[in-house]
mmCIF file of C-alpha atoms in Angstrom:
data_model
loop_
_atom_site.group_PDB
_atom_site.id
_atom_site.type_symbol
_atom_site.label_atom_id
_atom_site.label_comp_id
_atom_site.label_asym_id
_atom_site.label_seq_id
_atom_site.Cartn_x
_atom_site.Cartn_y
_atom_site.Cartn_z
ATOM 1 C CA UNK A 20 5.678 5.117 15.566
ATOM 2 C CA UNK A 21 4.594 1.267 15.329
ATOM 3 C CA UNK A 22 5.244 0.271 11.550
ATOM 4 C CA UNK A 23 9.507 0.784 10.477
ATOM 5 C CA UNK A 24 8.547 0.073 7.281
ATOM 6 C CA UNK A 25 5.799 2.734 7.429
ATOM 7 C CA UNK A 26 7.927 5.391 8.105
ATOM 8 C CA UNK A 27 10.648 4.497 5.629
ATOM 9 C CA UNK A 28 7.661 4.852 3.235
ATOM 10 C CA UNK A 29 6.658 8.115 4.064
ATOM 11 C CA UNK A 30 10.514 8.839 4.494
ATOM 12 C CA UNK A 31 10.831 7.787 0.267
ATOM 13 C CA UNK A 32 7.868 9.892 -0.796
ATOM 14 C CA UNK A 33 7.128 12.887 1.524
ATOM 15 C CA UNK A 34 11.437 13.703 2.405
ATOM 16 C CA UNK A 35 12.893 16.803 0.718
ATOM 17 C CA UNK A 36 16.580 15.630 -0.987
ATOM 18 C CA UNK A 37 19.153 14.251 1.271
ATOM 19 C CA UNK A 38 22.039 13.877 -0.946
ATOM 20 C CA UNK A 39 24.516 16.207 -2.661
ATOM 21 C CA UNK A 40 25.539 15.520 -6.256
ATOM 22 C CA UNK A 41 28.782 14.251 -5.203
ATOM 23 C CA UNK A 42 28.067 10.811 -4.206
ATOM 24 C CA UNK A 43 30.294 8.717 -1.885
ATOM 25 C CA UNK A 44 31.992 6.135 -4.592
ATOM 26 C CA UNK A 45 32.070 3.649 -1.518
ATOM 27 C CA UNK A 46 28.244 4.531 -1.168
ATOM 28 C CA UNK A 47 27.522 3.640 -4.594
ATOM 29 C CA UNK A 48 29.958 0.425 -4.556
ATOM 30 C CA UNK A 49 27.496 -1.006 -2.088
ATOM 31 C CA UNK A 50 24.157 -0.013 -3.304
ATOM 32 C CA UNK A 51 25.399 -1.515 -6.620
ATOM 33 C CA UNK A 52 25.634 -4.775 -4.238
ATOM 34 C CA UNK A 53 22.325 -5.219 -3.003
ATOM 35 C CA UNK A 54 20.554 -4.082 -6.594
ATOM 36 C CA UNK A 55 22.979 -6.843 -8.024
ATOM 37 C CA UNK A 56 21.663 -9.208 -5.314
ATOM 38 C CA UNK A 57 18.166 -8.614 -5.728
ATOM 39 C CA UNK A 58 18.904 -8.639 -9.598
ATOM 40 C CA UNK A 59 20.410 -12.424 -8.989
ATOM 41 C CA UNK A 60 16.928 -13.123 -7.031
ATOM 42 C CA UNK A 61 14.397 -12.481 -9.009
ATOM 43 C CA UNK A 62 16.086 -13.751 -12.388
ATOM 44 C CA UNK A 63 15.627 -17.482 -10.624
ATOM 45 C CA UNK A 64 12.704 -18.966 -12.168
ATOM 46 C CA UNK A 65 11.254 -21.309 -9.734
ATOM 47 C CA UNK A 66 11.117 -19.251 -6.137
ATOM 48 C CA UNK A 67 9.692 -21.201 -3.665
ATOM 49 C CA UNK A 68 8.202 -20.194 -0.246
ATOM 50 C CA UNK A 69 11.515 -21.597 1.567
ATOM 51 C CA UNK A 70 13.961 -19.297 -0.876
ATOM 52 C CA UNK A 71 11.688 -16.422 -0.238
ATOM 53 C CA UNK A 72 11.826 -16.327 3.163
ATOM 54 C CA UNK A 73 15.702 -17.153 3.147
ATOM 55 C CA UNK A 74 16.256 -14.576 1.016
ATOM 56 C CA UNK A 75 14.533 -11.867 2.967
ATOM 57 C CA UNK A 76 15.987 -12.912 6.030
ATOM 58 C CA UNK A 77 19.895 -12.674 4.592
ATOM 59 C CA UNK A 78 18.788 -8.832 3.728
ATOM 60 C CA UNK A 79 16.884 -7.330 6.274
ATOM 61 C CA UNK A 80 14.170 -8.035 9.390
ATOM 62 C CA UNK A 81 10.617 -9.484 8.335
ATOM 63 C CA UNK A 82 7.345 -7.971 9.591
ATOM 64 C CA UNK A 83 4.559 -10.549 9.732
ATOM 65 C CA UNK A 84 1.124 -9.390 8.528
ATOM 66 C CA UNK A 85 -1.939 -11.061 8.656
ATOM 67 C CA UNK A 86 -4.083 -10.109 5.981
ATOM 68 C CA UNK A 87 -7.130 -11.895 6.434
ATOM 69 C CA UNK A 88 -9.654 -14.525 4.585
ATOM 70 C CA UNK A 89 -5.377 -16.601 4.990
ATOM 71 C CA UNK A 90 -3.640 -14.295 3.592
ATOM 72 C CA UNK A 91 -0.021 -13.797 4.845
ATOM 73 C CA UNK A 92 2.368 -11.363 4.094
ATOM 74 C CA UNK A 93 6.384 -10.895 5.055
ATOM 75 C CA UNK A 94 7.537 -7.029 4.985
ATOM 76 C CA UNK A 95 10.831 -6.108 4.645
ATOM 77 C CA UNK A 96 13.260 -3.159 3.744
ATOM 78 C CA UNK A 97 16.703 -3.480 2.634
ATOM 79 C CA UNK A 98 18.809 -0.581 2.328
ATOM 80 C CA UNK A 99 22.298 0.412 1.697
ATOM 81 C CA UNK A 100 23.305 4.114 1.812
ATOM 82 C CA UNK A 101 21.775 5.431 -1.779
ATOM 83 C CA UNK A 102 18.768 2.458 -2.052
ATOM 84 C CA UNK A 103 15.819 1.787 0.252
ATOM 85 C CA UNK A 104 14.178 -1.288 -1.394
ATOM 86 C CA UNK A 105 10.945 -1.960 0.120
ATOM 87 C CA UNK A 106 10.109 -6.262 -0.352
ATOM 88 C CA UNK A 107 6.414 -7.969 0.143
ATOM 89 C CA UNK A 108 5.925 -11.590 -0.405
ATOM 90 C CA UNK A 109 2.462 -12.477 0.308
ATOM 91 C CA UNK A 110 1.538 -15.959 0.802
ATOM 92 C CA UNK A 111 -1.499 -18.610 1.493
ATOM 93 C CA UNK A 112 -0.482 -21.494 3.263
ATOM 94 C CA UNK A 113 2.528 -21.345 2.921
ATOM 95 C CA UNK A 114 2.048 -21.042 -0.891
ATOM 96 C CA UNK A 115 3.357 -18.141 -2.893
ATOM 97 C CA UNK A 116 1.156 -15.597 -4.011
ATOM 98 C CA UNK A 117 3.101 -12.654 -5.153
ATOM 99 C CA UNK A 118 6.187 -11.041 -4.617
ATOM 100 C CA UNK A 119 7.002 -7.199 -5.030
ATOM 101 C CA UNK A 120 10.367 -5.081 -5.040
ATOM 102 C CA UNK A 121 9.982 -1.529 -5.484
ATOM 103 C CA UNK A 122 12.530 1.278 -5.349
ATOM 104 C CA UNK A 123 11.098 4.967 -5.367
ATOM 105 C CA UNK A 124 12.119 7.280 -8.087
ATOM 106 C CA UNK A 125 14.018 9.503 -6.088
ATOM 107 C CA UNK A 126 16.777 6.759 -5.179
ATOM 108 C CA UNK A 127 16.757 6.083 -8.581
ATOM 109 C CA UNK A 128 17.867 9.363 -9.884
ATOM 110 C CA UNK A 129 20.407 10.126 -7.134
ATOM 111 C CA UNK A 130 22.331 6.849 -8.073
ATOM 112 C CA UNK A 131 21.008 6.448 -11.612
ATOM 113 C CA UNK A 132 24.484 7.778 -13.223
ATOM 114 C CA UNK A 133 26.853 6.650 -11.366
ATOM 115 C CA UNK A 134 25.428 3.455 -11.059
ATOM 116 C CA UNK A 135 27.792 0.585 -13.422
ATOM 117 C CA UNK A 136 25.796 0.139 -16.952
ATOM 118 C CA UNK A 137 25.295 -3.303 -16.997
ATOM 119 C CA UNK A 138 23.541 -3.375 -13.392
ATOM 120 C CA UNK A 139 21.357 -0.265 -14.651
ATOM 121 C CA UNK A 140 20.762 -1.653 -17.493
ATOM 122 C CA UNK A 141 19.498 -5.062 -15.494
ATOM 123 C CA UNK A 142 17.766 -2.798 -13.553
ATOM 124 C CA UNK A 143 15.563 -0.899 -16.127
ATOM 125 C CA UNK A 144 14.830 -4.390 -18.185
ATOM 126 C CA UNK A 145 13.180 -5.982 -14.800
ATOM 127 C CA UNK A 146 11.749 -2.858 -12.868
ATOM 128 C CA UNK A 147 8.736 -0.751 -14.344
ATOM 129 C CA UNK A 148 8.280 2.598 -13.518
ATOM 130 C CA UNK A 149 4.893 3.309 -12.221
ATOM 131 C CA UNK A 150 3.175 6.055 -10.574
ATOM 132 C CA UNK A 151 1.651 6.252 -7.316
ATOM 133 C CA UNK A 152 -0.739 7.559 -5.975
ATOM 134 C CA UNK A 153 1.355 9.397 -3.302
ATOM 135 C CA UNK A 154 0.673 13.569 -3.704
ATOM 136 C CA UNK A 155 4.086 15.373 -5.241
ATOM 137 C CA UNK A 156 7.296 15.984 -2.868
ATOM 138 C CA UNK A 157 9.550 19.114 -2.551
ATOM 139 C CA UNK A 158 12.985 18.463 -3.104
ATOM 140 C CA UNK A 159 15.737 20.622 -2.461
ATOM 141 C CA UNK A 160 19.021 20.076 -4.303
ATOM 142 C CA UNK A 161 22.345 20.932 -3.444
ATOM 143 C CA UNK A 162 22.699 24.413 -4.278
ATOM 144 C CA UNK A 163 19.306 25.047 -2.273
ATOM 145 C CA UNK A 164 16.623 24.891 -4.943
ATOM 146 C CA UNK A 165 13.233 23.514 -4.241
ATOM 147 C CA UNK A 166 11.557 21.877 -6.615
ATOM 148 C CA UNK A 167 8.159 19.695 -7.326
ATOM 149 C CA UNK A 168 8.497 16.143 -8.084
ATOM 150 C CA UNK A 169 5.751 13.685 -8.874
ATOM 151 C CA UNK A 170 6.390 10.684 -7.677
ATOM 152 C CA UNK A 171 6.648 7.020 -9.564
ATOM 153 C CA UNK A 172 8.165 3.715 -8.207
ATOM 154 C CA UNK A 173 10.519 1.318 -10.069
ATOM 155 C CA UNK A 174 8.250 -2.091 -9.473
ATOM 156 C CA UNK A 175 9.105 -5.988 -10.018
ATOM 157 C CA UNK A 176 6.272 -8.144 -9.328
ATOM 158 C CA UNK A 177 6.174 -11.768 -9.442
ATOM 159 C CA UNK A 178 2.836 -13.522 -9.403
ATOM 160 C CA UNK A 179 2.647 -17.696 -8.914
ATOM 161 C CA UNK A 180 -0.790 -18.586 -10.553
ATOM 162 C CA UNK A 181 -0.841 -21.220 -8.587
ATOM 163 C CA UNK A 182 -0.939 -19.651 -5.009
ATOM 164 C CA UNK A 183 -3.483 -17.278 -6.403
ATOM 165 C CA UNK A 184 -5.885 -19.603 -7.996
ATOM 166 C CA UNK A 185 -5.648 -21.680 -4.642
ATOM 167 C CA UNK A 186 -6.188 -18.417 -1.992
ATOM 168 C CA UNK A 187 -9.503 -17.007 -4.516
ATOM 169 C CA UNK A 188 -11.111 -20.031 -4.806
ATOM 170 C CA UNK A 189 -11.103 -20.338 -0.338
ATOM 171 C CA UNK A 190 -11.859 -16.507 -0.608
ATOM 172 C CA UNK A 191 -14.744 -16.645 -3.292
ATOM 173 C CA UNK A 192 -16.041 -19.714 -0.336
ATOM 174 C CA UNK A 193 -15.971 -17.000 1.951
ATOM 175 C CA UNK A 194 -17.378 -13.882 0.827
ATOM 176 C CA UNK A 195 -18.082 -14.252 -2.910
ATOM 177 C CA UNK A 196 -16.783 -13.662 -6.276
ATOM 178 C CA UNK A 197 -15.972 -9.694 -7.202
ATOM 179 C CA UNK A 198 -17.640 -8.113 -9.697
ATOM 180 C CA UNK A 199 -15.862 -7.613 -12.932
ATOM 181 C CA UNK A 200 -15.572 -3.399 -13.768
ATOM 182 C CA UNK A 201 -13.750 -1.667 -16.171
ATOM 183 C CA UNK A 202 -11.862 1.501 -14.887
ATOM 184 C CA UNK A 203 -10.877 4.316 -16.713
ATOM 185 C CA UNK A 204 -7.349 4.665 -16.978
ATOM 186 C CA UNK A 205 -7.104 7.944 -14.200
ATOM 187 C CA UNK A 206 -8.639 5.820 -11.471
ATOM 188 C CA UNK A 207 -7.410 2.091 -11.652
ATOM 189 C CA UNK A 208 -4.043 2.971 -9.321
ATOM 190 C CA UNK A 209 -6.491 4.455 -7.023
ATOM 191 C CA UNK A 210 -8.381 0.692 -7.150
ATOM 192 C CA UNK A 211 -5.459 -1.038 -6.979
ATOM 193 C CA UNK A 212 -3.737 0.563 -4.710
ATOM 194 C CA UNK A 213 -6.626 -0.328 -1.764
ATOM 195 C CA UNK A 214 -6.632 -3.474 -3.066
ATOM 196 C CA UNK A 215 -3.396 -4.706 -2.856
ATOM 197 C CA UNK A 216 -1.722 -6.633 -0.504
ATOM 198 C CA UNK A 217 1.334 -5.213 -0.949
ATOM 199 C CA UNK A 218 0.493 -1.360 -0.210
ATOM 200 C CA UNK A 219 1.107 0.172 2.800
ATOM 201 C CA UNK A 220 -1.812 2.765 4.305
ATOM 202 C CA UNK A 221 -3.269 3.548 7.763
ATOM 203 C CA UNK A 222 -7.077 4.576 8.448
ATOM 204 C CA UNK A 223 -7.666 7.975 9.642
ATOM 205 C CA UNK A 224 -7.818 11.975 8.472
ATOM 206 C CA UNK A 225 -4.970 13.453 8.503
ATOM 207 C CA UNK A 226 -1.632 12.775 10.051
ATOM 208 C CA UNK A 227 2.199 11.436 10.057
ATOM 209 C CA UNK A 228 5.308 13.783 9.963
ATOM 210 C CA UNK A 229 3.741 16.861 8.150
ATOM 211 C CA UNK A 230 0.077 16.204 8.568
ATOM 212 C CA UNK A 231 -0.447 14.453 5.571
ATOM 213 C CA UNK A 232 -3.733 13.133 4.259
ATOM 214 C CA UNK A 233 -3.045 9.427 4.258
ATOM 215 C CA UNK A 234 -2.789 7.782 0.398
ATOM 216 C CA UNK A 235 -5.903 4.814 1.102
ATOM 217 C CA UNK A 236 -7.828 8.782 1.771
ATOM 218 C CA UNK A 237 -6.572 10.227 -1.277
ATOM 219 C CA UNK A 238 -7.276 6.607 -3.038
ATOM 220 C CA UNK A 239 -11.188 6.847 -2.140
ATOM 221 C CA UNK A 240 -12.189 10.233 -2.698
ATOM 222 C CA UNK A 241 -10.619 9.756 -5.970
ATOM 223 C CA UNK A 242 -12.893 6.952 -6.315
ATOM 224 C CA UNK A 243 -16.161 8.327 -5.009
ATOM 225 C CA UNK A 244 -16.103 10.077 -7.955
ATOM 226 C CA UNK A 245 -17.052 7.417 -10.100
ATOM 227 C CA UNK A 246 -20.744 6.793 -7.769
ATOM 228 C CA UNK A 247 -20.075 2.745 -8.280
ATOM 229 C CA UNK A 248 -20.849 0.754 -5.599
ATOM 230 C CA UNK A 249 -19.332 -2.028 -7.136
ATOM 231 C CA UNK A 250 -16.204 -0.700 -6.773
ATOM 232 C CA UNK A 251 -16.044 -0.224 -3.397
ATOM 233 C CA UNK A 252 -17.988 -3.842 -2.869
ATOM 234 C CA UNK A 253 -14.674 -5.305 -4.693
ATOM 235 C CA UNK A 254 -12.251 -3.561 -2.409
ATOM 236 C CA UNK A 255 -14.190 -4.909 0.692
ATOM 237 C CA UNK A 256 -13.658 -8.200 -1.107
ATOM 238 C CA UNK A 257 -9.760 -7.206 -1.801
ATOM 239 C CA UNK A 258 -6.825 -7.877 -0.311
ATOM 240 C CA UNK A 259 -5.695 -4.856 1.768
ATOM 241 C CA UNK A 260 -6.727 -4.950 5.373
ATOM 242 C CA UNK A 261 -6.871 -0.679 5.440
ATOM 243 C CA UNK A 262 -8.421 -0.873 1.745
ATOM 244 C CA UNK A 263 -11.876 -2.501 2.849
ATOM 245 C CA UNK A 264 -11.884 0.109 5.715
ATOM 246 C CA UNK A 265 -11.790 2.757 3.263
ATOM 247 C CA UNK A 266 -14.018 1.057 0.909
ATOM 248 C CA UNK A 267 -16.831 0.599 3.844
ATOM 249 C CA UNK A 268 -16.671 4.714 4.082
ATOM 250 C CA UNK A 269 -16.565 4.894 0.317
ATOM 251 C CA UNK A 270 -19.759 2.496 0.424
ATOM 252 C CA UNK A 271 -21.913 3.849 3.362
ATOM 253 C CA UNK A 272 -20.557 7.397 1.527
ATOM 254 C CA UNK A 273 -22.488 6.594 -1.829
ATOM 255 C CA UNK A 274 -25.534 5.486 0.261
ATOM 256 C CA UNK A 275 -25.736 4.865 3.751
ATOM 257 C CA UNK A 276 -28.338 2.121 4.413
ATOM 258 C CA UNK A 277 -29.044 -1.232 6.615
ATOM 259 C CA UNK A 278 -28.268 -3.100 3.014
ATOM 260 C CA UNK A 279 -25.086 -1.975 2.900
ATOM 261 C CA UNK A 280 -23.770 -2.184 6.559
ATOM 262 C CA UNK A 281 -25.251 -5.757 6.247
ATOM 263 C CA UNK A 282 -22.907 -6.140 3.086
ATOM 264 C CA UNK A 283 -20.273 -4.808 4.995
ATOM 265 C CA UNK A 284 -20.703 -7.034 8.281
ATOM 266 C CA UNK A 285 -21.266 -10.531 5.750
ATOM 267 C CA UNK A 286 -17.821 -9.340 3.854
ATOM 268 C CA UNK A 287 -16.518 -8.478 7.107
ATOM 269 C CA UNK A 288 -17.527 -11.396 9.782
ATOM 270 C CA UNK A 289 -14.568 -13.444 8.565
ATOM 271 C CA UNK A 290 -11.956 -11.059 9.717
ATOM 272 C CA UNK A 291 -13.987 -10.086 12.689
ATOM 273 C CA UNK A 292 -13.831 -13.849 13.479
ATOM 274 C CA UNK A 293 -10.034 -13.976 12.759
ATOM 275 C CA UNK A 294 -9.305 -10.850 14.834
ATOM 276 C CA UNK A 295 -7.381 -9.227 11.456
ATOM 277 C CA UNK A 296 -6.473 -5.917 12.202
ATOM 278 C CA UNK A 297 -6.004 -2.660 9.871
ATOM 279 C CA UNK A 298 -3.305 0.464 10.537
ATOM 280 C CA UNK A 299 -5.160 3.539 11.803
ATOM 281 C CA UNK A 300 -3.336 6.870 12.015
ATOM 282 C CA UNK A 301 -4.343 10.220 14.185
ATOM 283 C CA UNK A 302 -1.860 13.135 13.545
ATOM 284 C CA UNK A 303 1.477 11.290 14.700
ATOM 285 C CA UNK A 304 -0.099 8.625 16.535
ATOM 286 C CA UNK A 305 0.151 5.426 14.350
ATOM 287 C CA UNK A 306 -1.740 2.302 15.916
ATOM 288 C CA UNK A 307 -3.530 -1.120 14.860
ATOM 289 C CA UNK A 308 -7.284 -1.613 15.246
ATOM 290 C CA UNK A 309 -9.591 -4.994 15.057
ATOM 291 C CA UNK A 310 -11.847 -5.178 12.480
ATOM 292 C CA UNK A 311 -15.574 -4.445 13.932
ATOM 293 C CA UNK A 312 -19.532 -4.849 12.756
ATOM 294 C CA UNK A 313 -21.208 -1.847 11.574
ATOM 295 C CA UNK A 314 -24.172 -0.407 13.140
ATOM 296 C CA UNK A 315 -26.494 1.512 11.110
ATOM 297 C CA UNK A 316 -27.684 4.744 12.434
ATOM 298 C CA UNK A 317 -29.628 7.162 9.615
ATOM 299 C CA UNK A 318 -28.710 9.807 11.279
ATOM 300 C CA UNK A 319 -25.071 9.583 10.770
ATOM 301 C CA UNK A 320 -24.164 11.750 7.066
ATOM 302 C CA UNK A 321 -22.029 10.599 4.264
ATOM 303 C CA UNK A 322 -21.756 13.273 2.179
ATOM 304 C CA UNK A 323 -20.461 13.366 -1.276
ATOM 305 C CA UNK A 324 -17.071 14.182 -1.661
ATOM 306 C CA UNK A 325 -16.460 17.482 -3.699
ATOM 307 C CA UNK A 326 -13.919 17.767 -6.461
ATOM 308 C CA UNK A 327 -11.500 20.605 -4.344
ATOM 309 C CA UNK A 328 -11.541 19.365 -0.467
ATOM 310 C CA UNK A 329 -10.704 22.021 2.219
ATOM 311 C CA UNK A 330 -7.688 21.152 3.990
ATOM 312 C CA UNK A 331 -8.550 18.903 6.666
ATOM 313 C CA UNK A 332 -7.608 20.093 10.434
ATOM 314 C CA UNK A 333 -8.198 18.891 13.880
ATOM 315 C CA UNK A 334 -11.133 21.426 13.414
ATOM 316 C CA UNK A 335 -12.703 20.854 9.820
ATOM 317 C CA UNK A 336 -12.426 16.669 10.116
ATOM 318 C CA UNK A 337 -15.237 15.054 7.753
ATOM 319 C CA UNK A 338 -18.327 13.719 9.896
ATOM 320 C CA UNK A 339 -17.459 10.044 9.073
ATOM 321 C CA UNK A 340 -15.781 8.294 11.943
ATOM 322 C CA UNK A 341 -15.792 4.604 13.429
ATOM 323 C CA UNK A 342 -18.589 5.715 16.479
ATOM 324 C CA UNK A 343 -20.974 3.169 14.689
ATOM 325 C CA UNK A 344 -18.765 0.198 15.278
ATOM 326 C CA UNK A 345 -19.436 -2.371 17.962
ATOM 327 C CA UNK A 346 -17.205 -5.236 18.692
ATOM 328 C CA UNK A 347 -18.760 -9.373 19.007
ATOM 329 C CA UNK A 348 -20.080 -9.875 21.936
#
């Protein structure tokens, strides 16, 4: 697989239970460590783009993303043996933008209570629980039961005004301002989710270690729902490379028509210029793919999406694919 951090996202919400209820006390001792470390981190005040990057690199390896429209962003994952912490500091010129720490729910509980007080208690005053948009996971426990969980995150997010107001101002240059919507509450972690730097999704059907449909798939059919074109027009505009993928299908899915594959290619020509790629994914084959142009053809179908999908196989895949793209000549 190409992405580490990928599959040690898929391995957080798709796994069935690892651990026993007897936890190693040694185990514990150091995953208290690294929550107390990135307790110590975030409690600074002023983080700069120099401390960021130091701290990341004392903790783990960095995965360097280009975003597009200059957006950067440094992956990481630090783990000990009870706490996967996956870190995202995204940056424009060198300028921070936002940084993110999140901890799925699952580590949480296994380590919750034996975990010291005061470092829980740290915990729970900076991290908010959150759900995802991620489907349920079965987890087995130790005497062999399986059980349904939803899953949530524990989330710290640090934005710098700043960086932002700097990196939308060159973006609004580029492709325009968004349009401002109001969501209602059941959709808006579909919308942010594909529009967020931080989240992690790949392009495609179906796929990864149990044929999963991928969450940025789950994201838009939630959202075709609403018929707004303006909300897929502000995910092309967003921040997540696989997000504006989506959104293009969730467009040309609404209404398929030369206005809005020339919407697509204005929103897009900037990251067809800058060679940006997105994360595709076709059963267990994981890859990277340049964005492209659109090319209109009426008689490709975009059908709307029903409220109960079939399962999607090899066999019952929805017409929509990338045959209509064509690279710069």
């Amino acid at each position: 697989m190409k992405k580490k951090f990928a599959v040690a996202l898929l391995f957080m919400f798709f796994s069935f239970a690892l651990f026993s209820e007897d936890l190693n006390d040694e185990h514990i001792k150091k995953s208290e460590i690294l929550v107390t470390s990135v307790l110590d981190f975030v409690d600074q005040k002023d983080l700069t783009d120099f401390g960021i990057k130091t701290f990341i690199r004392k903790h783990g390896e960095l995965e360097v993303h280009d975003l597009g429209f200059g957006l950067k962003k440094i992956s990481s994952l630090f783990s000990s043996p009870y706490m996967y912490f996956l870190v995202d500091y995204v940056s424009y010129k060198n300028t921070p933008c936002k940084f993110v720490v999140r901890l799925d729910d699952y580590y949480f509980r296994m380590s919750e209570k034996k975990l010291d007080e005061k470092v829980l208690k740290r915990f729970q005053e900076k991290f908010s629980k959150e759900e995802t948009v991620y489907p349920p996971c079965y987890e087995v426990d130790s005497d062999g039961n399986v059980s349904i969980q939803e899953r949530f995150v524990y989330k710290f997010v640090r934005e710098f005004p700043q960086g932002v107001k700097k990196y939308s101002e060159h973006k609004e240059k580029l492709v325009g301002a968004s349009e401002k919507i109001s969501l209602p509450k059941e959709f808006q972690k579909y919308y942010d989710f594909l529009c967020s730097a931080e989240e992690q999704t790949d392009y495609g059907d179906f796929g990864y270690l149990g044929g999963e449909k991928p969450a940025g798939r789950i994201a838009m059919e939630n959202l075709i729902k609403l018929n707004d074109k303006n909300v897929f027009i502000n995910i092309l505009k967003g921040d997540n490379p696989c997000g504006r993928i989506y959104a293009a299908e969730g467009l040309l899915r609404l209404e398929n028509s030369q206005k809005n594959v020339d919407l697509i290619n204005k929103i897009f020509a900037p990251l067809v210029r800058g060679r940006i790629k997105y994360g595709t994914i076709d059963g267990c084959y994981a890859d990277f793919e340049k964005y492209k142009f659109y090319k209109y053809d009426k008689n490709l179908s975009f059908p709307k999406i029903e409220e109960d999908l079939p399962s999607i196989t090899k066999e019952t895949k929805p017409e929509f694919n990338l045959d209509f793209l064509y690279d710069l000549q």
